[in-house]
Short mmCIF file of C-alpha atoms in Angstrom, two decimals:
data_model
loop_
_atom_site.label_atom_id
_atom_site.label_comp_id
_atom_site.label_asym_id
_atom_site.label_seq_id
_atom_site.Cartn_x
_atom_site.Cartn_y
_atom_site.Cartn_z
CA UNK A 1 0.00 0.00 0.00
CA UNK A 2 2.78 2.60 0.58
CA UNK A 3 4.35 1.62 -2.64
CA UNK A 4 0.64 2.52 -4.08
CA UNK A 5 0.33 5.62 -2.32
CA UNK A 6 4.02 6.84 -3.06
CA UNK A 7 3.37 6.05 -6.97
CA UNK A 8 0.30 7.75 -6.67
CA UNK A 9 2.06 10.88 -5.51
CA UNK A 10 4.77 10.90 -8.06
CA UNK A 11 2.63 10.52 -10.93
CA UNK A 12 0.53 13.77 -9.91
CA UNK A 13 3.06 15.70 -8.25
CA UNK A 14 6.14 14.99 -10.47
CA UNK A 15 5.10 13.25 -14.02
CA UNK A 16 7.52 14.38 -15.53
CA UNK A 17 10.21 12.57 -14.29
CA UNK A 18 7.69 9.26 -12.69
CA UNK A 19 6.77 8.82 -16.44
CA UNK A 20 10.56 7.44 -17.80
CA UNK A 21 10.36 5.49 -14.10
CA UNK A 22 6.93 3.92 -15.41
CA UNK A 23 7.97 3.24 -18.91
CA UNK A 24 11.16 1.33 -17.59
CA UNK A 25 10.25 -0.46 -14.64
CA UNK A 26 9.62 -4.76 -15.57
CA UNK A 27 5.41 -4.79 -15.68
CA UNK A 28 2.57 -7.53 -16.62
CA UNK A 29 -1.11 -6.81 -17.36
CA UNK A 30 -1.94 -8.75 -14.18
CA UNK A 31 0.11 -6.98 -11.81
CA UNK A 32 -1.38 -3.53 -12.81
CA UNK A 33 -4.39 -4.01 -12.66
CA UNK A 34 -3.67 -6.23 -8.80
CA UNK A 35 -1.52 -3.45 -7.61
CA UNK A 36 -3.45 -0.19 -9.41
CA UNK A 37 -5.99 -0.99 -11.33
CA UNK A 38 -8.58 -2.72 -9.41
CA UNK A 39 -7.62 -0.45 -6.18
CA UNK A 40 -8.07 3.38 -7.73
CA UNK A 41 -10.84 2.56 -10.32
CA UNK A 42 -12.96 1.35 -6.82
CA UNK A 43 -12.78 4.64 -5.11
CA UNK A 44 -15.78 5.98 -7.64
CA UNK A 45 -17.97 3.37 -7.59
CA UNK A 46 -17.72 2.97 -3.74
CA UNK A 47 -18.53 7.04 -3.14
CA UNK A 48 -21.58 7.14 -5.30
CA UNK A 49 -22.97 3.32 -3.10
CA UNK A 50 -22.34 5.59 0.06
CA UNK A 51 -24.12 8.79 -1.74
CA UNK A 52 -26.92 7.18 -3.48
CA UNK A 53 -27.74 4.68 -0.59
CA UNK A 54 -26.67 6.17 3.03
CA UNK A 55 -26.40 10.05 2.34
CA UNK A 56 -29.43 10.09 -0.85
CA UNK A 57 -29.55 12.88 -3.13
CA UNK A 58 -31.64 16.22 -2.77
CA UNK A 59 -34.79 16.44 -4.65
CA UNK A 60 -35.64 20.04 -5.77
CA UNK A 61 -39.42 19.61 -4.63
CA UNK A 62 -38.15 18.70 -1.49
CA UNK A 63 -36.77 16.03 0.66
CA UNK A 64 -33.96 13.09 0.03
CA UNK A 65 -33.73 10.35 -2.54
CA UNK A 66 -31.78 7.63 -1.54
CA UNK A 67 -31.50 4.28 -3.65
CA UNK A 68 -32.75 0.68 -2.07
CA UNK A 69 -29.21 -0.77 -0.82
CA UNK A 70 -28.94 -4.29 -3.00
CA UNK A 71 -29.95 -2.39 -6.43
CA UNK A 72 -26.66 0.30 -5.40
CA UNK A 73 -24.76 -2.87 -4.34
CA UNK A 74 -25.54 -4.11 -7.89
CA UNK A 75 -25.10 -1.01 -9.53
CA UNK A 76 -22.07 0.20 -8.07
CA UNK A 77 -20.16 -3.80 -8.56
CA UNK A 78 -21.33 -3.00 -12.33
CA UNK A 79 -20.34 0.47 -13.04
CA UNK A 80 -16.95 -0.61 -11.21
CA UNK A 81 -16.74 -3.77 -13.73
CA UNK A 82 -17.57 -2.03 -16.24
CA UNK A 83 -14.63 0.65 -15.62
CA UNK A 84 -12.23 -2.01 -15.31
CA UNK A 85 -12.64 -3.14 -18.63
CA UNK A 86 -12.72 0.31 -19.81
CA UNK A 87 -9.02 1.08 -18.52
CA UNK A 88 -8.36 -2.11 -21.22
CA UNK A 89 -10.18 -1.14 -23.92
CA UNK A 90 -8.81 2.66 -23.64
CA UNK A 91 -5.28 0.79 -23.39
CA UNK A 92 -6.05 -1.20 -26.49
CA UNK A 93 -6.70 1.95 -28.30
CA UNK A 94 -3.92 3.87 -27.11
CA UNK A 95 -1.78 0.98 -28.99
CA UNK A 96 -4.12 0.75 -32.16
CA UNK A 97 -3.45 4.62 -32.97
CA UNK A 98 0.59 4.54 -32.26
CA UNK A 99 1.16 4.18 -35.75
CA UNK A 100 -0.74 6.69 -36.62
CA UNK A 101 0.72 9.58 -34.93
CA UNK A 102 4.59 7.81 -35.33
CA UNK A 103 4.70 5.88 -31.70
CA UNK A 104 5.63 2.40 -31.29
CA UNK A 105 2.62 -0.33 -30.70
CA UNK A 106 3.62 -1.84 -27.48
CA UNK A 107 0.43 -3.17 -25.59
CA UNK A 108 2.03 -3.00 -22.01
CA UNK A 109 3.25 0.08 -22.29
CA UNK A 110 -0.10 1.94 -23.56
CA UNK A 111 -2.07 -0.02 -20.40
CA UNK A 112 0.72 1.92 -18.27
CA UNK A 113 -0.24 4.87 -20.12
CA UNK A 114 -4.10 4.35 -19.78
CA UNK A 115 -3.75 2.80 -16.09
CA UNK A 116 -1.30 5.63 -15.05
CA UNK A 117 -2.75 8.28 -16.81
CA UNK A 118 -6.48 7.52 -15.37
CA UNK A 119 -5.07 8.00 -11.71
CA UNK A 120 -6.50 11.89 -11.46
CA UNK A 121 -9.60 10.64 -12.37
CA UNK A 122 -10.04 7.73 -10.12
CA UNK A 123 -8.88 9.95 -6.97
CA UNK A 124 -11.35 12.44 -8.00
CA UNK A 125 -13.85 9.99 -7.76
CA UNK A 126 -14.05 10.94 -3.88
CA UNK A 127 -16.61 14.09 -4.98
CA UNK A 128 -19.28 12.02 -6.12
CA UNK A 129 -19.95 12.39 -2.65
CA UNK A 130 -19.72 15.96 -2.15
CA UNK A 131 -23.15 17.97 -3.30
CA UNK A 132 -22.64 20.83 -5.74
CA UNK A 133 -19.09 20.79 -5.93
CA UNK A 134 -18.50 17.08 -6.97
CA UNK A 135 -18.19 17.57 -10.37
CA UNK A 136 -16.15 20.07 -10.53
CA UNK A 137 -14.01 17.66 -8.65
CA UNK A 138 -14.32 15.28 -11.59
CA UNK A 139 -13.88 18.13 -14.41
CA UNK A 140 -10.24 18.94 -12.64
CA UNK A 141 -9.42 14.59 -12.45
CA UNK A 142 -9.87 14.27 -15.76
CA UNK A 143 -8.20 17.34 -17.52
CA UNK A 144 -5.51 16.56 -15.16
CA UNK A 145 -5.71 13.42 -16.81
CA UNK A 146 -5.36 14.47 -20.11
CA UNK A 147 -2.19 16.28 -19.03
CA UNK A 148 -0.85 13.27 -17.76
CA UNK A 149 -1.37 11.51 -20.84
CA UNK A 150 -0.12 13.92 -23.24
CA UNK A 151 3.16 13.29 -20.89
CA UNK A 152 2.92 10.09 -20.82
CA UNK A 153 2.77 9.05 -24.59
CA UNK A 154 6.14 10.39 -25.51
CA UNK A 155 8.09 8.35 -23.02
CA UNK A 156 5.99 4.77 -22.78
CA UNK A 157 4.69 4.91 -26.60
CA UNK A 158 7.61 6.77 -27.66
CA UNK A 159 5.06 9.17 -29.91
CA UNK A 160 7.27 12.19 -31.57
CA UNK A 161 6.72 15.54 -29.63
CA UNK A 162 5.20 17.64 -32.26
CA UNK A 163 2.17 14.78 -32.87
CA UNK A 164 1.58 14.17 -29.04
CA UNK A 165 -1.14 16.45 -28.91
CA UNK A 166 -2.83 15.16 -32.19
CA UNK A 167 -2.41 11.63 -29.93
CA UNK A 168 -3.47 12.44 -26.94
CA UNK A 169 -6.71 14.63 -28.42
CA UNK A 170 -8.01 11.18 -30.22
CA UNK A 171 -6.63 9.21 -27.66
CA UNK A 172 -9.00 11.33 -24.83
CA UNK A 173 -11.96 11.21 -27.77
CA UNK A 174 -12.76 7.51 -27.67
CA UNK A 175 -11.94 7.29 -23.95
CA UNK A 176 -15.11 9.30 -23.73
CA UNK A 177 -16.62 7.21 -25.80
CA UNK A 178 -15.84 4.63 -23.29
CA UNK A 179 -17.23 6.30 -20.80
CA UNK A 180 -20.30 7.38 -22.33
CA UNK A 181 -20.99 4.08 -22.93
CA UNK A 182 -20.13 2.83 -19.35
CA UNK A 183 -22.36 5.82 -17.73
CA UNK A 184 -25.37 4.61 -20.40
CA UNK A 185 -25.23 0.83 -18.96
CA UNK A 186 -24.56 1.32 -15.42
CA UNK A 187 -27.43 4.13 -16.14
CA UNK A 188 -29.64 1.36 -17.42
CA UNK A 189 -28.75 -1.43 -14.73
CA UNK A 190 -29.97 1.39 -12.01
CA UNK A 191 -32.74 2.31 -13.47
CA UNK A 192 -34.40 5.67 -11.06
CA UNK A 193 -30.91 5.17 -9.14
CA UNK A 194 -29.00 6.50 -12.14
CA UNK A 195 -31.43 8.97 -13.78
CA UNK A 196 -33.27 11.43 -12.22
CA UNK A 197 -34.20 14.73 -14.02
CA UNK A 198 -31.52 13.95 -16.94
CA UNK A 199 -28.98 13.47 -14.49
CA UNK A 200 -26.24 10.57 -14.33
CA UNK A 201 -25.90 9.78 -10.65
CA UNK A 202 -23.04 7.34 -10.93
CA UNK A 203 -20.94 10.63 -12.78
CA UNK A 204 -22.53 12.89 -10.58
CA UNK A 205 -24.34 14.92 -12.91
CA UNK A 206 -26.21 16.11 -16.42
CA UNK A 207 -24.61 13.91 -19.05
CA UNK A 208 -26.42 13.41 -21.82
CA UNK A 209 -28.17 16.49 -24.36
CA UNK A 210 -31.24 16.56 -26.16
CA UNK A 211 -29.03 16.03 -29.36
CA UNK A 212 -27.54 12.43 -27.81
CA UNK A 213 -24.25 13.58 -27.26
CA UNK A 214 -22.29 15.32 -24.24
CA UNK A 215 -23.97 17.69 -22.02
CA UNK A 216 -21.98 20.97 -21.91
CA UNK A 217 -22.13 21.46 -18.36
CA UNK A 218 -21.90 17.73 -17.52
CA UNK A 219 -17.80 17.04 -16.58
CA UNK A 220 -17.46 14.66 -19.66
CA UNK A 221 -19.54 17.29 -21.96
CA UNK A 222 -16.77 20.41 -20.45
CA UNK A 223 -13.79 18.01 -21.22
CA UNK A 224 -15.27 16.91 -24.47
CA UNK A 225 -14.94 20.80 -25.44
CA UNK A 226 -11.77 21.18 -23.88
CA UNK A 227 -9.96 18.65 -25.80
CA UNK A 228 -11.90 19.98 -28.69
CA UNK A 229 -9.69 22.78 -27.95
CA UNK A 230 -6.78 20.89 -27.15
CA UNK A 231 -7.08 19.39 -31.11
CA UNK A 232 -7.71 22.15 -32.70
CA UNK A 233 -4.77 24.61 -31.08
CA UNK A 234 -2.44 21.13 -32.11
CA UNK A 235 -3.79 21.13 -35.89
CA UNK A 236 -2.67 25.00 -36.33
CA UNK A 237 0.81 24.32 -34.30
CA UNK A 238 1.12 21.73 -37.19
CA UNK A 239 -0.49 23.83 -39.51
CA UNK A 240 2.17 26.77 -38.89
CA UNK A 241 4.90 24.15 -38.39
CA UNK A 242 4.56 23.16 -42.33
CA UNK A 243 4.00 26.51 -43.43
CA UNK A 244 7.15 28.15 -41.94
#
């Protein structure tokens, strides 16, 4: 556990220099997800049991809405599941678009960059529980991820520096593609206990638009825009790269 811990502060507090540590150090698929994996990716599932069954969620018209314990046992050992395999299936495309942007495919190494990268995230997990506030908590996790990642890709897939935004953008694009997906099922499992009023309870807030897609003010739909941005200020870098 203090090994977990002290990774867990280097990667956030020092990437920089944890990355070429990460990308180095001997590795198998199993012992990330025993020694990472399965222990960060719980801490969001296990807030939003505790907030949807023991502290409930305010109803506007008054009073607290709190979901029957065994459907948020269910729904919260399904969501959490469901984001394990997510971490693999992000790591999987991480690899499958190396060649595209000029990194090596190395299947290990993009799970470290997936697992590793994800770690913002999973801590911010902890403000599903908080009311208001929580997802702003998750907003920060993940574009703190996205900074980790566009970090991370040049040492562990070895991606050339002036395409590792390009990477990282598409990269971040299907990961919330992932996640969409993950919020819709565990959404579906949970029935009232993950909708109520257009809201996602197991992400802590509006998620899905009229049109289908991202909510803006939901964290996935303000990170959708952001890296959005983050693609199109890399496309004129390149842009002005070729041109000069």
């Amino acid at each position: 556990m203090s090994q977990l811990t002290d990774r867990v502060q280097r990667i956030l507090l020092s990437p920089a220099t944890e990355w070429p540590v990460i990308a180095a150090e001997p590795a198998t698929t199993a012992g990330l997800y025993r020694g990472y994996i399965v222990i960060l990716a719980a801490i969001g599932p296990i807030a939003v049991f505790l907030k949807s069954t023991l502290i409930g969620y305010h109803i506007p018209l008054g009073g607290t809405w709190r979901v029957d314990m065994m459907d948020g046992l269910i729904a919260a050992a399904v969501s959490y599941g469901l984001s394990l395999a997510a971490v693999y299936a992000f790591a999987l495309i991480i690899d499958a678009l190396a060649p595209t942007f000029g990194a090596q495919k190395a299947p290990l190494l993009a799970l470290k960059s997936a697992a590793y990268a994800m770690t913002a995230f999973w801590i911010a997990g902890i403000g599903k529980l908080l009311p208001l506030i929580g997802g702003l908590f998750l907003v920060a996790g993940a574009g703190y991820g996205v900074y980790l990642l566009y970090l991370g890709l040049p040492v562990t897939m070895r991606a050339p520096a002036d395409k590792a935004v390009g990477y990282t953008a598409v990269s971040v694009v299907s990961a919330l593609i992932l996640f969409w997906i993950v919020a819709i099922i565990a959404g579906s499992i949970m029935g009232r206990g993950a909708w109520l009023g257009g809201h996602n309870l197991w992400l802590g807030g509006p998620v899905v638009s009229q049109s289908g897609g991202f909510d803006k003010d939901s964290p996935l739909g303000k990170l959708e825009q952001w890296t959005k941005n983050i693609g199109e200020a890399g496309r004129k870098a390149d842009a002005s790269a070729k041109s000069g």
